[in-house]
């Protein structure tokens, strides 16, 4: 059995009282944290135990991102400076439609590689219409913790060839959920993923929700209330706003994760609270697509679950939780004052609150005895970071000054995925070459 002790300068736990331990060790047995204890010289020679001296590093929980599109990583930089519906119509739907298994595999690998290097250990992915099993295979090959599912589309006025028949969507999804819910020793769970109201029939949404009864602990993951034109068309179709419509057809509950939720009316905020549904906040995407500002401080005041996601590479154009943390804080300050969205609050959104949103906070999201070993070692000894740190400025160092270059090592479920800033899984030059090759071929298919 694996037995490991890691000594760290500081352990930022994200537990319920934000405990920070100084010069402590975590003991990891197999895939779990079994002890947090003060450093003692005898620990360095504990029998049958590997000792890692990271006494110049800071140990924190792995980051959780609750809205990702792995299938879009290949499209970074190909869809800039447009608003949502044009972005989907002119670029993203045609490109996703042009995926074959090889291009999708490469896109997923590129995304997982980038997320792991940046310290994300759990993700919720939206998937794509075709070849979804490839994404599951790559998630499993990497060993990352994930909820994922086939993106479901049975209406598409923006790009009509990118959709499938309702019954097909439902039956393919059911088969995928049977195969992949609990896959890879429970590292992967199913996240049902109807794309958004504009691309889903009422039957598709309702039957997807009822299908979830066969898959306890699965999630319902969709986009909502992102863009004013989107909302206008939803009103034309259903005579309601997104959240009101979702509530009306009974798909909202505490296992529903809604990306964006930028433009909610008062009744919709009330419905989010009543149904205990979860907001995945994607500030970079919201700014880049000119979608708007979600009133996150208000949601937090109402005790609505909020967590963070980078969304897809072509609307960001990074998959970097440090960027999302920084923006989640900074964009609110001009509206709500400098104290709002302080560094501790935002650090929690990216860790324990993400785990709570996905109902896996009994397993990950904080460093506590009994939890799974999803851990990061950060190197905060850089001349570009604050030079004098106390407990509070430790959060500020990570949230305001941090970037992914401070991620030294990444462990998921007791296994190293990144060491000394390098991926244990992927050759960066091979990934890049494969990406270029697959993208060239995909662009030819998309034009042809
Ligand atoms: N709404 C429907 N599809 C998408 C997507 O791929 N990205 C974003 N940001 N919003 C969407
Ligand atoms: Fe999205």
CSV table of C-alpha atoms and ligand atoms in Angstrom, one decimal:
chain,number,residue,atom,x,y,z
A,1,UNK,CA,0.0,0.0,0.0
A,2,UNK,CA,1.2,3.5,-0.9
A,3,UNK,CA,2.3,5.5,2.2
A,4,UNK,CA,3.5,9.0,1.7
A,5,UNK,CA,4.3,11.9,4.0
A,6,UNK,CA,4.6,15.4,2.6
A,7,UNK,CA,6.0,18.2,4.7
A,8,UNK,CA,4.9,21.7,3.7
A,9,UNK,CA,5.8,25.2,4.9
A,10,UNK,CA,2.1,26.0,5.1
A,11,UNK,CA,-1.1,23.9,4.6
A,12,UNK,CA,-4.0,26.1,3.5
A,13,UNK,CA,-6.9,23.7,4.2
A,14,UNK,CA,-10.1,25.4,3.1
A,15,UNK,CA,-11.8,23.6,6.0
A,16,UNK,CA,-14.9,25.1,7.6
A,17,UNK,CA,-12.8,27.6,9.7
A,18,UNK,CA,-10.0,28.2,7.1
A,19,UNK,CA,-7.3,26.5,9.2
A,20,UNK,CA,-3.7,27.1,8.1
A,21,UNK,CA,-1.1,24.8,9.5
A,22,UNK,CA,2.6,25.9,9.7
A,23,UNK,CA,5.4,23.4,9.2
A,24,UNK,CA,3.0,20.5,9.2
A,25,UNK,CA,2.9,17.2,7.3
A,26,UNK,CA,0.1,15.3,5.6
A,27,UNK,CA,0.2,11.5,5.6
A,28,UNK,CA,-1.4,9.9,2.6
A,29,UNK,CA,-2.2,6.2,2.5
A,30,UNK,CA,-3.3,4.9,-0.8
A,31,UNK,CA,-5.6,7.7,-2.1
A,32,UNK,CA,-6.6,9.3,1.2
A,33,UNK,CA,-5.3,11.8,3.7
A,34,UNK,CA,-5.0,9.9,7.0
A,35,UNK,CA,-3.2,12.5,9.2
A,36,UNK,CA,-2.3,16.1,9.4
A,37,UNK,CA,0.5,16.4,12.0
A,38,UNK,CA,3.3,18.8,13.1
A,39,UNK,CA,6.6,18.1,11.5
A,40,UNK,CA,8.9,15.9,13.5
A,41,UNK,CA,12.3,14.5,12.4
A,42,UNK,CA,11.1,11.0,13.1
A,43,UNK,CA,8.6,11.3,10.2
A,44,UNK,CA,11.4,11.5,7.7
A,45,UNK,CA,12.3,7.9,8.5
A,46,UNK,CA,8.9,6.4,9.1
A,47,UNK,CA,9.0,2.7,8.0
A,48,UNK,CA,7.6,1.9,4.5
A,49,UNK,CA,6.9,5.5,3.9
A,50,UNK,CA,8.2,7.9,1.2
A,51,UNK,CA,9.0,11.3,2.8
A,52,UNK,CA,8.7,14.4,0.6
A,53,UNK,CA,10.3,17.5,2.0
A,54,UNK,CA,8.3,20.4,0.5
A,55,UNK,CA,9.1,22.7,3.5
A,56,UNK,CA,9.6,25.6,1.1
A,57,UNK,CA,6.2,25.0,-0.6
A,58,UNK,CA,2.5,25.7,0.2
A,59,UNK,CA,0.1,22.8,0.2
A,60,UNK,CA,-3.5,23.6,-0.9
A,61,UNK,CA,-6.5,21.5,-2.1
A,62,UNK,CA,-6.8,20.8,-5.8
A,63,UNK,CA,-9.0,23.3,-7.7
A,64,UNK,CA,-12.5,22.4,-8.9
A,65,UNK,CA,-13.9,23.9,-12.1
A,66,UNK,CA,-17.6,23.4,-12.6
A,67,UNK,CA,-18.0,24.5,-16.3
A,68,UNK,CA,-15.5,23.3,-19.0
A,69,UNK,CA,-15.7,22.3,-22.7
A,70,UNK,CA,-12.8,20.0,-23.4
A,71,UNK,CA,-14.0,19.5,-27.0
A,72,UNK,CA,-13.3,23.2,-27.7
A,73,UNK,CA,-9.7,23.4,-26.6
A,74,UNK,CA,-8.6,23.0,-30.2
A,75,UNK,CA,-10.5,26.1,-31.2
A,76,UNK,CA,-8.7,28.6,-29.1
A,77,UNK,CA,-8.1,31.8,-30.9
A,78,UNK,CA,-10.4,30.9,-33.8
A,79,UNK,CA,-13.5,32.8,-32.5
A,80,UNK,CA,-12.5,36.1,-31.0
A,81,UNK,CA,-14.3,39.3,-30.5
A,82,UNK,CA,-17.9,38.2,-31.2
A,83,UNK,CA,-21.0,37.8,-29.1
A,84,UNK,CA,-22.4,34.4,-28.0
A,85,UNK,CA,-24.9,33.6,-30.8
A,86,UNK,CA,-22.5,34.6,-33.6
A,87,UNK,CA,-19.7,32.8,-31.8
A,88,UNK,CA,-21.9,29.6,-31.8
A,89,UNK,CA,-23.3,30.0,-35.3
A,90,UNK,CA,-20.2,31.1,-37.2
A,91,UNK,CA,-17.5,29.1,-35.3
A,92,UNK,CA,-18.2,26.8,-32.5
A,93,UNK,CA,-21.1,24.7,-33.8
A,94,UNK,CA,-19.4,24.2,-37.2
A,95,UNK,CA,-16.1,23.3,-35.6
A,96,UNK,CA,-17.7,20.9,-33.0
A,97,UNK,CA,-19.7,19.4,-35.9
A,98,UNK,CA,-16.4,18.7,-37.8
A,99,UNK,CA,-14.8,16.7,-34.9
A,100,UNK,CA,-13.9,13.1,-35.6
A,101,UNK,CA,-12.6,10.8,-32.9
A,102,UNK,CA,-9.0,11.8,-33.4
A,103,UNK,CA,-9.5,15.5,-33.2
A,104,UNK,CA,-11.8,15.2,-30.2
A,105,UNK,CA,-9.3,13.0,-28.4
A,106,UNK,CA,-6.5,15.6,-29.0
A,107,UNK,CA,-8.8,18.4,-27.9
A,108,UNK,CA,-9.6,16.6,-24.7
A,109,UNK,CA,-6.0,15.8,-24.0
A,110,UNK,CA,-4.9,19.4,-24.6
A,111,UNK,CA,-7.6,20.6,-22.2
A,112,UNK,CA,-6.9,18.0,-19.5
A,113,UNK,CA,-3.2,18.7,-19.7
A,114,UNK,CA,-3.7,22.5,-19.3
A,115,UNK,CA,-6.1,22.1,-16.5
A,116,UNK,CA,-3.8,19.7,-14.6
A,117,UNK,CA,-0.8,21.9,-15.1
A,118,UNK,CA,-2.8,24.8,-13.7
A,119,UNK,CA,-3.9,22.9,-10.6
A,120,UNK,CA,-7.4,21.8,-11.5
A,121,UNK,CA,-8.1,18.3,-10.1
A,122,UNK,CA,-11.8,18.1,-10.6
A,123,UNK,CA,-13.9,19.3,-13.6
A,124,UNK,CA,-17.5,19.3,-14.9
A,125,UNK,CA,-17.4,19.1,-18.7
A,126,UNK,CA,-20.2,19.8,-21.1
A,127,UNK,CA,-19.1,17.3,-23.8
A,128,UNK,CA,-20.1,17.4,-27.4
A,129,UNK,CA,-22.8,15.9,-29.7
A,130,UNK,CA,-20.7,13.1,-31.3
A,131,UNK,CA,-18.0,10.6,-30.2
A,132,UNK,CA,-18.5,11.4,-26.5
A,133,UNK,CA,-17.0,8.1,-25.4
A,134,UNK,CA,-13.6,9.5,-26.5
A,135,UNK,CA,-13.8,12.3,-23.9
A,136,UNK,CA,-14.6,9.6,-21.2
A,137,UNK,CA,-11.6,7.6,-22.3
A,138,UNK,CA,-9.3,10.5,-22.1
A,139,UNK,CA,-10.6,11.6,-18.7
A,140,UNK,CA,-10.0,8.0,-17.5
A,141,UNK,CA,-6.5,7.8,-19.1
A,142,UNK,CA,-5.5,11.0,-17.3
A,143,UNK,CA,-7.0,9.9,-13.9
A,144,UNK,CA,-8.5,13.4,-13.3
A,145,UNK,CA,-11.7,13.6,-11.3
A,146,UNK,CA,-14.6,14.5,-13.5
A,147,UNK,CA,-18.3,14.8,-14.2
A,148,UNK,CA,-19.0,14.7,-17.9
A,149,UNK,CA,-21.7,13.9,-20.4
A,150,UNK,CA,-22.7,14.0,-24.0
A,151,UNK,CA,-23.9,17.4,-25.0
A,152,UNK,CA,-27.5,17.0,-26.1
A,153,UNK,CA,-29.0,19.1,-29.0
A,154,UNK,CA,-32.3,18.3,-30.7
A,155,UNK,CA,-33.1,21.8,-32.0
A,156,UNK,CA,-30.6,24.0,-33.8
A,157,UNK,CA,-31.7,27.0,-35.8
A,158,UNK,CA,-28.2,28.5,-35.7
A,159,UNK,CA,-26.5,25.6,-37.4
A,160,UNK,CA,-29.1,23.0,-38.4
A,161,UNK,CA,-26.8,20.1,-39.2
A,162,UNK,CA,-25.5,20.0,-35.6
A,163,UNK,CA,-28.3,18.2,-33.8
A,164,UNK,CA,-29.8,14.8,-33.5
A,165,UNK,CA,-33.3,13.3,-33.2
A,166,UNK,CA,-34.8,13.6,-29.7
A,167,UNK,CA,-35.2,9.9,-29.1
A,168,UNK,CA,-31.7,9.2,-30.4
A,169,UNK,CA,-30.3,11.8,-28.0
A,170,UNK,CA,-32.1,10.2,-25.1
A,171,UNK,CA,-31.1,6.6,-25.9
A,172,UNK,CA,-27.5,7.4,-26.7
A,173,UNK,CA,-27.3,9.4,-23.5
A,174,UNK,CA,-28.8,6.6,-21.4
A,175,UNK,CA,-26.3,4.1,-22.8
A,176,UNK,CA,-23.4,6.4,-22.1
A,177,UNK,CA,-24.6,7.0,-18.5
A,178,UNK,CA,-24.9,3.2,-18.0
A,179,UNK,CA,-21.3,2.8,-19.1
A,180,UNK,CA,-19.5,5.8,-17.6
A,181,UNK,CA,-21.4,6.8,-14.4
A,182,UNK,CA,-18.9,5.6,-11.7
A,183,UNK,CA,-16.3,4.8,-14.3
A,184,UNK,CA,-12.6,4.5,-13.6
A,185,UNK,CA,-13.1,3.4,-10.0
A,186,UNK,CA,-15.6,6.2,-9.3
A,187,UNK,CA,-13.3,9.0,-10.6
A,188,UNK,CA,-15.8,9.8,-13.3
A,189,UNK,CA,-19.5,10.4,-12.9
A,190,UNK,CA,-22.2,11.4,-15.4
A,191,UNK,CA,-23.2,15.0,-15.9
A,192,UNK,CA,-26.2,15.1,-18.2
A,193,UNK,CA,-25.6,18.0,-20.6
A,194,UNK,CA,-28.5,19.5,-22.5
A,195,UNK,CA,-26.7,22.4,-24.2
A,196,UNK,CA,-29.1,25.3,-23.5
A,197,UNK,CA,-32.8,26.1,-23.8
A,198,UNK,CA,-32.4,27.2,-27.4
A,199,UNK,CA,-31.1,23.9,-28.5
A,200,UNK,CA,-33.3,21.5,-26.5
A,201,UNK,CA,-37.0,20.5,-26.8
A,202,UNK,CA,-39.1,20.4,-23.7
A,203,UNK,CA,-39.3,16.6,-24.1
A,204,UNK,CA,-35.5,16.3,-24.2
A,205,UNK,CA,-35.1,18.4,-21.1
A,206,UNK,CA,-37.8,16.6,-19.1
A,207,UNK,CA,-36.9,13.1,-20.1
A,208,UNK,CA,-33.2,13.8,-19.4
A,209,UNK,CA,-34.2,14.9,-15.9
A,210,UNK,CA,-36.3,11.9,-15.2
A,211,UNK,CA,-33.5,9.6,-16.6
A,212,UNK,CA,-31.3,10.9,-13.8
A,213,UNK,CA,-33.3,8.8,-11.3
A,214,UNK,CA,-31.5,5.7,-12.6
A,215,UNK,CA,-28.2,7.4,-11.9
A,216,UNK,CA,-28.0,8.6,-8.3
A,217,UNK,CA,-25.4,11.4,-7.8
A,218,UNK,CA,-25.4,12.4,-11.4
A,219,UNK,CA,-25.8,16.1,-12.4
A,220,UNK,CA,-27.9,18.1,-14.8
A,221,UNK,CA,-25.5,20.6,-16.4
A,222,UNK,CA,-26.6,23.3,-18.8
A,223,UNK,CA,-26.1,27.0,-19.8
A,224,UNK,CA,-28.6,29.6,-18.7
A,225,UNK,CA,-29.2,33.4,-18.9
A,226,UNK,CA,-25.9,34.2,-20.5
A,227,UNK,CA,-26.8,36.7,-23.3
A,228,UNK,CA,-29.6,39.2,-23.9
A,229,UNK,CA,-30.4,37.9,-27.4
A,230,UNK,CA,-30.5,34.3,-26.1
A,231,UNK,CA,-32.9,35.4,-23.4
A,232,UNK,CA,-35.1,37.3,-25.9
A,233,UNK,CA,-35.4,34.2,-28.1
A,234,UNK,CA,-36.1,32.0,-25.1
A,235,UNK,CA,-39.0,34.4,-24.2
A,236,UNK,CA,-40.3,34.2,-27.8
A,237,UNK,CA,-40.2,30.4,-27.6
A,238,UNK,CA,-41.6,29.8,-24.1
A,239,UNK,CA,-43.0,33.1,-22.9
A,240,UNK,CA,-40.7,32.9,-19.9
A,241,UNK,CA,-37.1,33.6,-18.9
A,242,UNK,CA,-34.7,30.7,-18.6
A,243,UNK,CA,-34.9,29.9,-14.9
A,244,UNK,CA,-38.6,30.4,-14.8
A,245,UNK,CA,-38.9,27.9,-17.8
A,246,UNK,CA,-36.6,25.4,-16.1
A,247,UNK,CA,-38.6,25.6,-12.9
A,248,UNK,CA,-41.9,25.3,-14.8
A,249,UNK,CA,-40.7,22.0,-16.4
A,250,UNK,CA,-39.3,20.8,-13.1
A,251,UNK,CA,-35.6,20.4,-14.0
A,252,UNK,CA,-34.3,22.6,-11.2
A,253,UNK,CA,-33.0,21.0,-8.0
A,254,UNK,CA,-29.8,20.8,-6.0
A,255,UNK,CA,-28.2,18.6,-8.6
A,256,UNK,CA,-28.6,21.2,-11.3
A,257,UNK,CA,-25.5,23.2,-12.3
A,258,UNK,CA,-26.2,26.3,-14.5
A,259,UNK,CA,-23.3,28.0,-16.2
A,260,UNK,CA,-23.4,31.8,-16.3
A,261,UNK,CA,-26.8,33.0,-14.8
A,262,UNK,CA,-25.8,36.6,-15.7
A,263,UNK,CA,-29.2,38.2,-16.3
A,264,UNK,CA,-31.6,36.8,-13.7
A,265,UNK,CA,-34.8,38.7,-12.7
A,266,UNK,CA,-35.9,38.8,-9.0
A,267,UNK,CA,-38.2,35.8,-9.5
A,268,UNK,CA,-35.4,33.8,-11.0
A,269,UNK,CA,-33.1,34.5,-8.1
A,270,UNK,CA,-35.9,33.4,-5.8
A,271,UNK,CA,-36.3,30.2,-7.8
A,272,UNK,CA,-32.6,29.4,-7.8
A,273,UNK,CA,-32.7,29.7,-4.0
A,274,UNK,CA,-35.9,27.8,-3.6
A,275,UNK,CA,-34.6,24.9,-5.7
A,276,UNK,CA,-31.0,25.1,-4.2
A,277,UNK,CA,-29.6,25.0,-7.8
A,278,UNK,CA,-26.0,25.8,-8.5
A,279,UNK,CA,-24.4,28.7,-10.4
A,280,UNK,CA,-21.2,28.1,-12.3
A,281,UNK,CA,-19.6,31.5,-12.7
A,282,UNK,CA,-17.3,32.0,-15.7
A,283,UNK,CA,-16.1,35.6,-15.5
A,284,UNK,CA,-13.5,35.5,-18.3
A,285,UNK,CA,-16.1,34.1,-20.7
A,286,UNK,CA,-18.7,36.5,-19.6
A,287,UNK,CA,-16.4,39.5,-20.3
A,288,UNK,CA,-14.9,38.2,-23.6
A,289,UNK,CA,-18.3,37.4,-25.2
A,290,UNK,CA,-19.5,40.7,-23.8
A,291,UNK,CA,-22.3,38.8,-22.1
A,292,UNK,CA,-22.3,40.9,-18.9
A,293,UNK,CA,-21.6,40.7,-15.1
A,294,UNK,CA,-23.3,38.1,-12.9
A,295,UNK,CA,-24.3,39.6,-9.6
A,296,UNK,CA,-22.4,37.0,-7.6
A,297,UNK,CA,-22.3,39.0,-4.3
A,298,UNK,CA,-26.1,39.0,-4.4
A,299,UNK,CA,-26.2,35.2,-5.0
A,300,UNK,CA,-23.8,34.6,-2.2
A,301,UNK,CA,-25.9,36.8,0.1
A,302,UNK,CA,-28.9,34.6,-0.8
A,303,UNK,CA,-26.9,31.5,0.0
A,304,UNK,CA,-27.0,30.3,-3.6
A,305,UNK,CA,-24.2,27.9,-4.5
A,306,UNK,CA,-21.5,29.6,-6.6
A,307,UNK,CA,-18.4,28.0,-8.1
A,308,UNK,CA,-16.0,28.8,-10.9
A,309,UNK,CA,-15.3,27.6,-14.4
A,310,UNK,CA,-13.1,28.7,-17.3
A,311,UNK,CA,-15.8,27.6,-19.9
A,312,UNK,CA,-14.2,26.7,-23.3
A,313,UNK,CA,-10.8,27.8,-24.6
A,314,UNK,CA,-12.3,29.8,-27.5
A,315,UNK,CA,-14.3,32.2,-25.2
A,316,UNK,CA,-11.6,32.8,-22.6
A,317,UNK,CA,-8.9,32.1,-24.1
A,318,UNK,CA,-7.3,30.3,-21.2
A,319,UNK,CA,-8.3,27.4,-19.0
A,320,UNK,CA,-6.8,29.0,-15.9
A,321,UNK,CA,-8.4,29.0,-12.5
A,322,UNK,CA,-6.1,31.8,-11.3
A,323,UNK,CA,-7.5,34.1,-14.0
A,324,UNK,CA,-11.0,33.1,-13.0
A,325,UNK,CA,-10.4,33.7,-9.3
A,326,UNK,CA,-8.8,37.1,-10.0
A,327,UNK,CA,-11.6,38.3,-12.3
A,328,UNK,CA,-14.3,36.9,-10.1
A,329,UNK,CA,-13.0,39.2,-7.4
A,330,UNK,CA,-12.0,42.3,-9.4
A,331,UNK,CA,-15.0,42.7,-11.7
A,332,UNK,CA,-17.3,43.1,-8.6
A,333,UNK,CA,-15.4,45.7,-6.8
A,334,UNK,CA,-16.4,48.7,-8.9
A,335,UNK,CA,-20.1,47.9,-8.3
A,336,UNK,CA,-20.0,46.6,-4.7
A,337,UNK,CA,-16.9,48.2,-3.1
A,338,UNK,CA,-13.4,47.0,-2.4
A,339,UNK,CA,-14.2,44.7,0.4
A,340,UNK,CA,-16.5,42.5,-1.7
A,341,UNK,CA,-15.3,39.1,-3.0
A,342,UNK,CA,-12.2,39.1,-0.8
A,343,UNK,CA,-9.4,36.6,-1.5
A,344,UNK,CA,-10.6,34.0,1.1
A,345,UNK,CA,-14.1,34.0,-0.4
A,346,UNK,CA,-12.8,33.6,-3.9
A,347,UNK,CA,-10.3,30.9,-2.9
A,348,UNK,CA,-13.2,28.9,-1.4
A,349,UNK,CA,-15.3,29.3,-4.6
A,350,UNK,CA,-12.5,27.6,-6.5
A,351,UNK,CA,-12.0,24.8,-4.0
A,352,UNK,CA,-14.6,23.7,-1.3
A,353,UNK,CA,-17.5,25.5,-2.9
A,354,UNK,CA,-16.8,23.8,-6.2
A,355,UNK,CA,-16.8,20.4,-4.4
A,356,UNK,CA,-20.1,21.4,-2.6
A,357,UNK,CA,-21.7,22.3,-5.9
A,358,UNK,CA,-21.0,18.8,-7.3
A,359,UNK,CA,-22.0,17.1,-4.0
A,360,UNK,CA,-18.5,15.7,-3.5
A,361,UNK,CA,-17.4,17.9,-0.6
A,362,UNK,CA,-17.3,14.7,1.6
A,363,UNK,CA,-14.4,13.6,-0.6
A,364,UNK,CA,-12.5,16.6,-2.0
A,365,UNK,CA,-12.3,20.4,-1.9
A,366,UNK,CA,-10.4,20.8,1.3
A,367,UNK,CA,-7.4,19.2,3.1
A,368,UNK,CA,-8.9,17.2,6.0
A,369,UNK,CA,-8.4,13.8,7.4
A,370,UNK,CA,-10.5,11.2,5.6
A,371,UNK,CA,-10.6,13.2,2.3
A,372,UNK,CA,-9.1,12.0,-1.0
A,373,UNK,CA,-5.6,13.2,-1.7
A,374,UNK,CA,-6.3,15.9,-4.4
A,375,UNK,CA,-3.5,18.3,-3.5
A,376,UNK,CA,-1.3,21.0,-5.0
A,377,UNK,CA,2.1,22.2,-3.9
A,378,UNK,CA,2.5,25.9,-4.8
A,379,UNK,CA,5.9,27.6,-5.0
A,380,UNK,CA,5.2,31.1,-3.5
A,381,UNK,CA,8.9,32.0,-3.4
A,382,UNK,CA,9.0,34.2,-6.5
A,383,UNK,CA,10.1,37.8,-6.7
A,384,UNK,CA,6.8,38.7,-8.4
A,385,UNK,CA,4.8,37.6,-5.3
A,386,UNK,CA,4.3,39.3,-1.9
A,387,UNK,CA,7.6,39.0,0.0
A,388,UNK,CA,6.1,39.1,3.5
A,389,UNK,CA,3.2,36.8,4.1
A,390,UNK,CA,0.8,36.4,7.0
A,391,UNK,CA,-2.2,34.1,7.0
A,392,UNK,CA,-4.5,36.6,5.3
A,393,UNK,CA,-2.0,37.6,2.7
A,394,UNK,CA,-1.5,34.0,1.8
A,395,UNK,CA,-4.9,34.0,0.2
A,396,UNK,CA,-4.2,37.3,-1.5
A,397,UNK,CA,-0.9,35.9,-2.8
A,398,UNK,CA,-2.7,33.0,-4.4
A,399,UNK,CA,-5.8,34.9,-5.7
A,400,UNK,CA,-4.5,38.3,-6.7
A,401,UNK,CA,-0.8,37.7,-7.5
A,402,UNK,CA,-0.8,34.0,-8.4
A,403,UNK,CA,-0.8,32.4,-11.8
A,404,UNK,CA,-0.3,28.9,-13.0
A,405,UNK,CA,3.5,29.2,-12.9
A,406,UNK,CA,3.3,28.9,-9.1
A,407,UNK,CA,1.8,25.3,-9.5
A,408,UNK,CA,4.8,23.1,-8.7
A,409,UNK,CA,3.1,19.7,-8.2
A,410,UNK,CA,-0.4,18.3,-8.6
A,411,UNK,CA,-1.8,15.1,-7.0
A,412,UNK,CA,-5.1,13.6,-7.9
A,413,UNK,CA,-6.5,10.7,-5.8
A,414,UNK,CA,-3.0,10.0,-4.4
A,415,UNK,CA,-1.2,10.1,-7.7
A,416,UNK,CA,1.2,12.7,-9.0
A,417,UNK,CA,0.1,14.3,-12.3
A,418,UNK,CA,2.5,17.2,-12.3
A,419,UNK,CA,5.9,17.3,-10.6
A,420,UNK,CA,8.3,20.3,-10.6
A,421,UNK,CA,5.9,22.1,-13.0
A,422,UNK,CA,6.1,19.3,-15.6
A,423,UNK,CA,3.3,17.0,-16.6
A,424,UNK,CA,3.9,13.4,-15.6
A,425,UNK,CA,1.3,12.3,-18.3
A,426,UNK,CA,1.9,14.2,-21.5
A,427,UNK,CA,4.8,15.3,-23.7
A,428,UNK,CA,4.1,18.9,-24.4
A,429,UNK,CA,5.8,18.9,-27.8
A,430,UNK,CA,3.9,15.8,-28.9
A,431,UNK,CA,0.6,17.3,-27.7
A,432,UNK,CA,1.2,20.5,-29.6
A,433,UNK,CA,2.2,18.7,-32.8
A,434,UNK,CA,-0.8,16.4,-32.6
A,435,UNK,CA,-3.1,19.4,-31.9
A,436,UNK,CA,-1.8,21.3,-35.0
A,437,UNK,CA,-2.2,18.3,-37.2
A,438,UNK,CA,-5.7,17.5,-36.0
A,439,UNK,CA,-6.8,21.1,-36.2
A,440,UNK,CA,-5.6,21.5,-39.8
A,441,UNK,CA,-7.6,18.4,-40.8
A,442,UNK,CA,-10.7,19.6,-38.8
A,443,UNK,CA,-10.7,23.0,-40.4
A,444,UNK,CA,-10.6,21.4,-43.9
A,445,UNK,CA,-13.6,19.2,-42.9
A,446,UNK,CA,-15.4,22.2,-41.5
A,447,UNK,CA,-15.0,24.1,-44.8
A,448,UNK,CA,-15.7,21.1,-46.9
B,1,LIG,N1,-24.4,28.4,-24.8
B,1,LIG,C1,-24.6,27.3,-25.5
B,1,LIG,N2,-23.4,26.7,-25.9
B,1,LIG,C2,-22.4,27.4,-25.3
B,1,LIG,C3,-21.0,27.3,-25.3
B,1,LIG,O1,-20.4,26.4,-25.9
B,1,LIG,N3,-20.3,28.2,-24.6
B,1,LIG,C4,-21.0,29.2,-23.9
B,1,LIG,N4,-20.2,30.1,-23.3
B,1,LIG,N5,-22.3,29.4,-23.9
B,1,LIG,C5,-23.0,28.5,-24.6
B,2,LIG,FE1,-20.0,27.0,-21.8
